GROMACS .gro file of C-alpha atoms in nm:
model
  304
    1MET     CA    1  13.554  -4.000  22.566
    2ASN     CA    2  13.466  -4.192  22.881
    3THR     CA    3  13.093  -4.131  22.939
    4ASN     CA    4  13.105  -4.258  23.297
    5LYS     CA    5  13.382  -4.016  23.383
    6VAL     CA    6  13.186  -3.723  23.237
    7ARG     CA    7  12.880  -3.821  23.436
    8SER     CA    8  13.079  -3.858  23.758
    9ASN     CA    9  13.216  -3.507  23.708
   10SER     CA   10  12.880  -3.343  23.635
   11PRO     CA   11  12.807  -3.033  23.848
   12PHE     CA   12  12.510  -3.198  24.020
   13LEU     CA   13  12.705  -3.509  24.123
   14LEU     CA   14  12.998  -3.297  24.240
   15ALA     CA   15  12.759  -3.087  24.449
   16MET     CA   16  12.601  -3.399  24.600
   17ARG     CA   17  12.946  -3.535  24.679
   18ARG     CA   18  13.034  -3.215  24.864
   19PHE     CA   19  12.696  -3.211  25.040
   20LYS     CA   20  12.745  -3.566  25.171
   21ARG     CA   21  13.048  -3.445  25.365
   22HIS     CA   22  12.823  -3.224  25.581
   23LYS     CA   23  12.687  -3.465  25.838
   24LEU     CA   24  12.490  -3.193  26.016
   25ALA     CA   25  12.327  -3.086  25.690
   26ILE     CA   26  12.228  -3.445  25.606
   27ALA     CA   27  12.090  -3.500  25.957
   28SER     CA   28  11.902  -3.170  25.936
   29LEU     CA   29  11.751  -3.266  25.600
   30ALA     CA   30  11.637  -3.602  25.735
   31LEU     CA   31  11.487  -3.435  26.043
   32LEU     CA   32  11.303  -3.172  25.838
   33LEU     CA   33  11.164  -3.431  25.597
   34THR     CA   34  11.043  -3.635  25.895
   35MET     CA   35  10.875  -3.330  26.048
   36ILE     CA   36  10.710  -3.236  25.717
   37ALA     CA   37  10.582  -3.592  25.674
   38MET     CA   38  10.440  -3.591  26.028
   39VAL     CA   39  10.256  -3.261  25.991
   40ILE     CA   40  10.114  -3.369  25.655
   41LEU     CA   41   9.992  -3.693  25.817
   42ALA     CA   42   9.846  -3.510  26.119
   43PRO     CA   43   9.486  -3.621  26.037
   44LEU     CA   44   9.605  -3.983  26.027
   45PHE     CA   45   9.769  -3.953  26.371
   46GLU     CA   46   9.453  -3.784  26.493
   47GLN     CA   47   9.247  -4.085  26.387
   48LEU     CA   48   9.494  -4.338  26.526
   49LEU     CA   49   9.491  -4.167  26.868
   50GLY     CA   50   9.114  -4.131  26.855
   51VAL     CA   51   9.121  -3.761  26.948
   52ASP     CA   52   9.005  -3.432  26.801
   53ALA     CA   53   9.259  -3.149  26.787
   54ASN     CA   54   8.989  -2.891  26.863
   55HIS     CA   55   8.783  -3.091  27.113
   56VAL     CA   56   8.762  -2.907  27.446
   57ASP     CA   57   8.753  -3.123  27.760
   58LEU     CA   58   8.752  -2.901  28.067
   59PHE     CA   59   8.754  -3.209  28.291
   60ASN     CA   60   9.091  -3.316  28.154
   61GLN     CA   61   9.293  -2.992  28.162
   62LYS     CA   62   9.673  -2.997  28.174
   63SER     CA   63   9.686  -3.374  28.216
   64ALA     CA   64  10.013  -3.566  28.220
   65PRO     CA   65  10.127  -3.775  27.921
   66SER     CA   66   9.933  -4.097  27.881
   67ALA     CA   67   9.858  -4.365  27.621
   68GLU     CA   68   9.561  -4.162  27.497
   69HIS     CA   69   9.748  -3.829  27.506
   70PRO     CA   70  10.125  -3.897  27.458
   71PHE     CA   71  10.217  -3.531  27.524
   72GLY     CA   72   9.932  -3.463  27.766
   73THR     CA   73   9.659  -3.202  27.721
   74ASP     CA   74   9.659  -2.822  27.723
   75GLU     CA   75   9.467  -2.567  27.930
   76LEU     CA   76   9.144  -2.657  27.750
   77GLY     CA   77   9.191  -3.031  27.759
   78ARG     CA   78   9.296  -3.060  27.393
   79ASP     CA   79   9.557  -3.314  27.282
   80VAL     CA   80   9.898  -3.143  27.270
   81LEU     CA   81  10.068  -3.383  27.027
   82VAL     CA   82   9.803  -3.349  26.757
   83ARG     CA   83   9.787  -2.971  26.800
   84LEU     CA   84  10.166  -2.954  26.765
   85MET     CA   85  10.135  -3.141  26.435
   86TYR     CA   86   9.865  -2.909  26.305
   87GLY     CA   87  10.062  -2.612  26.437
   88GLY     CA   88  10.368  -2.742  26.251
   89ARG     CA   89  10.165  -2.738  25.932
   90ILE     CA   90  10.104  -2.366  25.970
   91SER     CA   91  10.453  -2.273  26.091
   92LEU     CA   92  10.644  -2.484  25.837
   93PHE     CA   93  10.425  -2.405  25.539
   94THR     CA   94  10.419  -2.035  25.628
   95GLY     CA   95  10.800  -2.037  25.631
   96LEU     CA   96  10.832  -2.230  25.306
   97ILE     CA   97  10.563  -2.047  25.107
   98ALA     CA   98  10.664  -1.700  25.231
   99ALA     CA   99  11.032  -1.770  25.159
  100LEU     CA  100  10.948  -1.889  24.806
  101ALA     CA  101  10.725  -1.587  24.743
  102ALA     CA  102  10.994  -1.348  24.866
  103ALA     CA  103  11.256  -1.528  24.655
  104THR     CA  104  11.036  -1.493  24.346
  105ILE     CA  105  11.004  -1.117  24.395
  106GLY     CA  106  11.375  -1.083  24.470
  107THR     CA  107  11.472  -1.291  24.167
  108VAL     CA  108  11.267  -1.077  23.928
  109VAL     CA  109  11.400  -0.751  24.076
  110GLY     CA  110  11.762  -0.869  24.081
  111LEU     CA  111  11.744  -1.021  23.733
  112PHE     CA  112  11.605  -0.706  23.571
  113ALA     CA  113  11.844  -0.479  23.765
  114GLY     CA  114  12.153  -0.683  23.680
  115TYR     CA  115  12.067  -0.750  23.316
  116PHE     CA  116  11.948  -0.406  23.203
  117GLY     CA  117  12.170  -0.199  23.435
  118GLY     CA  118  12.176   0.177  23.399
  119ARG     CA  119  11.890   0.381  23.540
  120LEU     CA  120  11.666   0.078  23.599
  121ASP     CA  121  11.942  -0.083  23.805
  122ALA     CA  122  11.993   0.236  24.006
  123LEU     CA  123  11.619   0.278  24.065
  124LEU     CA  124  11.560  -0.083  24.172
  125MET     CA  125  11.866  -0.096  24.397
  126ARG     CA  126  11.780   0.233  24.570
  127PHE     CA  127  11.432   0.095  24.630
  128THR     CA  128  11.591  -0.222  24.767
  129ASP     CA  129  11.814  -0.016  24.997
  130SER     CA  130  11.513   0.174  25.126
  131VAL     CA  131  11.333  -0.151  25.214
  132ILE     CA  132  11.646  -0.285  25.386
  133ALA     CA  133  11.669   0.036  25.590
  134LEU     CA  134  11.319  -0.012  25.734
  135PRO     CA  135  11.304  -0.151  26.091
  136LEU     CA  136  11.173  -0.500  26.012
  137LEU     CA  137  10.997  -0.612  26.330
  138PRO     CA  138  10.815  -0.282  26.402
  139LEU     CA  139  10.708  -0.270  26.036
  140LEU     CA  140  10.575  -0.624  26.053
  141ILE     CA  141  10.385  -0.542  26.372
  142VAL     CA  142  10.224  -0.237  26.210
  143LEU     CA  143  10.130  -0.428  25.894
  144ALA     CA  144   9.995  -0.723  26.092
  145ALA     CA  145   9.781  -0.492  26.307
  146ILE     CA  146   9.601  -0.330  26.011
  147ASP     CA  147   9.224  -0.375  26.031
  148LEU     CA  148   9.129  -0.563  25.714
  149ASN     CA  149   8.772  -0.436  25.735
  150LYS     CA  150   8.899  -0.084  25.660
  151LEU     CA  151   9.070  -0.204  25.342
  152GLY     CA  152   8.736  -0.277  25.181
  153LEU     CA  153   8.784  -0.653  25.167
  154PRO     CA  154   8.473  -0.875  25.160
  155ALA     CA  155   8.345  -0.992  25.497
  156SER     CA  156   8.386  -1.355  25.389
  157VAL     CA  157   8.759  -1.295  25.341
  158VAL     CA  158   8.810  -1.098  25.662
  159GLU     CA  159   8.627  -1.356  25.873
  160SER     CA  160   8.796  -1.654  25.709
  161GLU     CA  161   8.999  -1.880  25.937
  162MET     CA  162   9.290  -1.871  25.689
  163VAL     CA  163   9.310  -1.493  25.654
  164SER     CA  164   9.582  -1.458  25.919
  165PHE     CA  165   9.785  -1.729  25.741
  166TYR     CA  166   9.765  -1.549  25.406
  167ARG     CA  167   9.837  -1.211  25.565
  168ILE     CA  168  10.161  -1.335  25.723
  169ILE     CA  169  10.277  -1.476  25.390
  170ILE     CA  170  10.200  -1.153  25.203
  171ILE     CA  171  10.366  -0.934  25.467
  172VAL     CA  172  10.685  -1.142  25.478
  173ALA     CA  173  10.701  -1.165  25.099
  174LEU     CA  174  10.671  -0.786  25.066
  175VAL     CA  175  10.967  -0.714  25.295
  176GLY     CA  176  11.180  -1.029  25.273
  177TRP     CA  177  11.293  -1.023  24.908
  178THR     CA  178  11.587  -0.785  24.939
  179THR     CA  179  11.862  -1.040  25.013
  180VAL     CA  180  11.771  -1.253  24.711
  181ALA     CA  181  11.748  -0.942  24.493
  182ARG     CA  182  12.104  -0.835  24.577
  183LEU     CA  183  12.234  -1.191  24.534
  184VAL     CA  184  12.066  -1.237  24.195
  185ARG     CA  185  12.175  -0.894  24.072
  186GLY     CA  186  12.540  -0.966  24.149
  187ALA     CA  187  12.529  -1.305  23.980
  188THR     CA  188  12.347  -1.162  23.677
  189LEU     CA  189  12.608  -0.890  23.631
  190SER     CA  190  12.871  -1.164  23.607
  191LEU     CA  191  12.671  -1.403  23.390
  192LYS     CA  192  12.571  -1.148  23.124
  193GLN     CA  193  12.940  -1.111  23.033
  194ARG     CA  194  12.975  -1.484  22.964
  195GLU     CA  195  13.022  -1.619  22.612
  196PHE     CA  196  12.692  -1.813  22.595
  197VAL     CA  197  12.494  -1.495  22.674
  198MET     CA  198  12.685  -1.294  22.414
  199ALA     CA  199  12.623  -1.573  22.163
  200ALA     CA  200  12.248  -1.561  22.233
  201GLU     CA  201  12.253  -1.184  22.184
  202GLY     CA  202  12.444  -1.231  21.861
  203VAL     CA  203  12.178  -1.455  21.708
  204GLY     CA  204  11.907  -1.203  21.797
  205ALA     CA  205  11.748  -1.367  22.101
  206SER     CA  206  11.509  -1.142  22.293
  207HIS     CA  207  11.595  -1.001  22.635
  208MET     CA  208  11.330  -1.216  22.805
  209HIS     CA  209  11.461  -1.528  22.633
  210ILE     CA  210  11.816  -1.455  22.742
  211MET     CA  211  11.719  -1.373  23.101
  212PHE     CA  212  11.492  -1.670  23.165
  213LYS     CA  213  11.646  -1.934  22.935
  214HIS     CA  214  12.018  -1.864  22.970
  215ILE     CA  215  12.082  -1.661  23.286
  216PHE     CA  216  11.810  -1.778  23.524
  217PRO     CA  217  11.902  -2.152  23.513
  218ASN     CA  218  12.250  -2.058  23.636
  219LEU     CA  219  12.096  -1.871  23.932
  220ILE     CA  220  11.894  -2.160  24.070
  221SER     CA  221  12.166  -2.289  24.301
  222PRO     CA  222  12.227  -1.962  24.494
  223ILE     CA  223  11.851  -1.899  24.506
  224ILE     CA  224  11.792  -2.241  24.664
  225VAL     CA  225  12.056  -2.165  24.927
  226ALA     CA  226  11.905  -1.822  24.999
  227VAL     CA  227  11.553  -1.967  25.033
  228THR     CA  228  11.673  -2.241  25.267
  229LEU     CA  229  11.850  -1.993  25.492
  230SER     CA  230  11.551  -1.757  25.498
  231VAL     CA  231  11.289  -2.018  25.592
  232GLY     CA  232  11.414  -2.028  25.951
  233ASN     CA  233  11.392  -1.649  25.978
  234VAL     CA  234  11.035  -1.652  25.846
  235ILE     CA  235  10.932  -1.917  26.100
  236LEU     CA  236  11.082  -1.704  26.376
  237LEU     CA  237  10.898  -1.393  26.252
  238GLU     CA  238  10.569  -1.582  26.234
  239SER     CA  239  10.625  -1.716  26.585
  240VAL     CA  240  10.702  -1.369  26.720
  241LEU     CA  241  10.391  -1.216  26.560
  242SER     CA  242  10.173  -1.504  26.677
  243PHE     CA  243  10.322  -1.477  27.026
  244MET     CA  244  10.216  -1.111  27.032
  245GLY     CA  245   9.867  -1.199  26.909
  246LEU     CA  246   9.920  -1.046  26.562
  247GLY     CA  247   9.994  -1.361  26.366
  248ILE     CA  248   9.800  -1.685  26.328
  249GLN     CA  249   9.478  -1.651  26.524
  250PRO     CA  250   9.313  -1.924  26.736
  251PRO     CA  251   9.151  -2.170  26.706
  252MET     CA  252   9.398  -2.241  26.424
  253PRO     CA  253   9.713  -2.364  26.603
  254SER     CA  254  10.066  -2.255  26.527
  255TRP     CA  255  10.377  -2.299  26.737
  256GLY     CA  256  10.381  -1.926  26.804
  257ASN     CA  257  10.027  -1.895  26.939
  258MET     CA  258  10.070  -2.220  27.135
  259LEU     CA  259  10.357  -2.044  27.312
  260THR     CA  260  10.130  -1.746  27.374
  261ASN     CA  261   9.867  -1.966  27.536
  262ALA     CA  262  10.131  -2.138  27.750
  263GLN     CA  263  10.299  -1.826  27.890
  264GLU     CA  264  10.046  -1.789  28.173
  265LEU     CA  265  10.079  -2.158  28.261
  266ILE     CA  266  10.457  -2.173  28.272
  267TRP     CA  267  10.460  -2.272  28.642
  268ASP     CA  268  10.159  -2.507  28.632
  269ALA     CA  269  10.235  -2.684  28.304
  270PRO     CA  270  10.582  -2.586  28.175
  271MET     CA  271  10.586  -2.851  27.903
  272LEU     CA  272  10.311  -2.665  27.716
  273ALA     CA  273  10.575  -2.397  27.648
  274VAL     CA  274  10.869  -2.636  27.610
  275TYR     CA  275  10.719  -2.843  27.326
  276PRO     CA  276  10.646  -2.562  27.074
  277GLY     CA  277  10.956  -2.366  27.178
  278LEU     CA  278  11.178  -2.669  27.125
  279LEU     CA  279  11.021  -2.742  26.786
  280ILE     CA  280  11.078  -2.383  26.672
  281PHE     CA  281  11.441  -2.400  26.787
  282VAL     CA  282  11.509  -2.736  26.621
  283THR     CA  283  11.338  -2.635  26.295
  284VAL     CA  284  11.520  -2.303  26.263
  285ILE     CA  285  11.862  -2.446  26.341
  286SER     CA  286  11.800  -2.740  26.103
  287PHE     CA  287  11.719  -2.504  25.816
  288ASN     CA  288  12.035  -2.306  25.895
  289PHE     CA  289  12.253  -2.619  25.895
  290LEU     CA  290  12.088  -2.734  25.570
  291GLY     CA  291  12.150  -2.393  25.413
  292ASP     CA  292  12.516  -2.400  25.515
  293GLY     CA  293  12.555  -2.747  25.365
  294LEU     CA  294  12.391  -2.645  25.037
  295GLN     CA  295  12.601  -2.329  25.022
  296ASP     CA  296  12.921  -2.531  25.040
  297ALA     CA  297  12.786  -2.798  24.804
  298PHE     CA  298  12.702  -2.550  24.529
  299ASP     CA  299  13.028  -2.357  24.568
  300PRO     CA  300  13.234  -2.445  24.258
  301LYS     CA  301  13.554  -2.340  24.434
  302ALA     CA  302  13.507  -2.595  24.714
  303GLU     CA  303  13.711  -2.913  24.715
  304VAL     CA  304  13.540  -3.228  24.593
   0.00000   0.00000   0.00000
């Protein structure tokens, strides 16, 4: 047997070959990796520019772009470029972490529903349908507006600067798992009829072993696609909540609350709204293009 031929026809290499045909997906991936690298290196850019993202300079409000401030300054005299980088940290990482958390919940629900079937499947799927039926944005607004002091949480947690970040992730994860759950359930129903699963059952393997050692590895590809497509939606939801004052709270910057601060200055300094709005648009559409490319790449029926 020709080893090189087997390797060239491996599922991963075939998927990469199909992915390379999607120029928009490749460009989107490169753009997203560049943005992630820039937001991670935000402190380095802050040092190179010699500015402080939170330094208020009321004598230098809404200044035009310059060598010291490449994107100008905001209504409080803070450097816009550096704040966009720090805001990108929050917006991008909120989207990625919340999408992964929601996918984890959805994977567990879908895997148990599809594998065990019967009453457990009916119960989990009816619960999934009830969550899908909820009006998403009003529900998110209500959950985001809950006073954490009344939940009995410690004052140190409620007053923490990161509490709004964690709350957004938890809220999105609690309501955003339904798509992955349905996707995983359908795939599990098909996979549990395959010969390798029946063989594992025949040798006495436990249900957990079969689900997580035999079925789950075959679900990774569709889960990756679902997570990629959902990241953009999470970023939009975070931006909407922050825009309404219910998401990430100042002084911590996010693209959503930067838009909120800029709405009253749209005529005096329109670029303060253009920069975060454009970054949200580019990020969301890049994740969608990347998701489309991965969906076609992992489709076994697609042409090589």
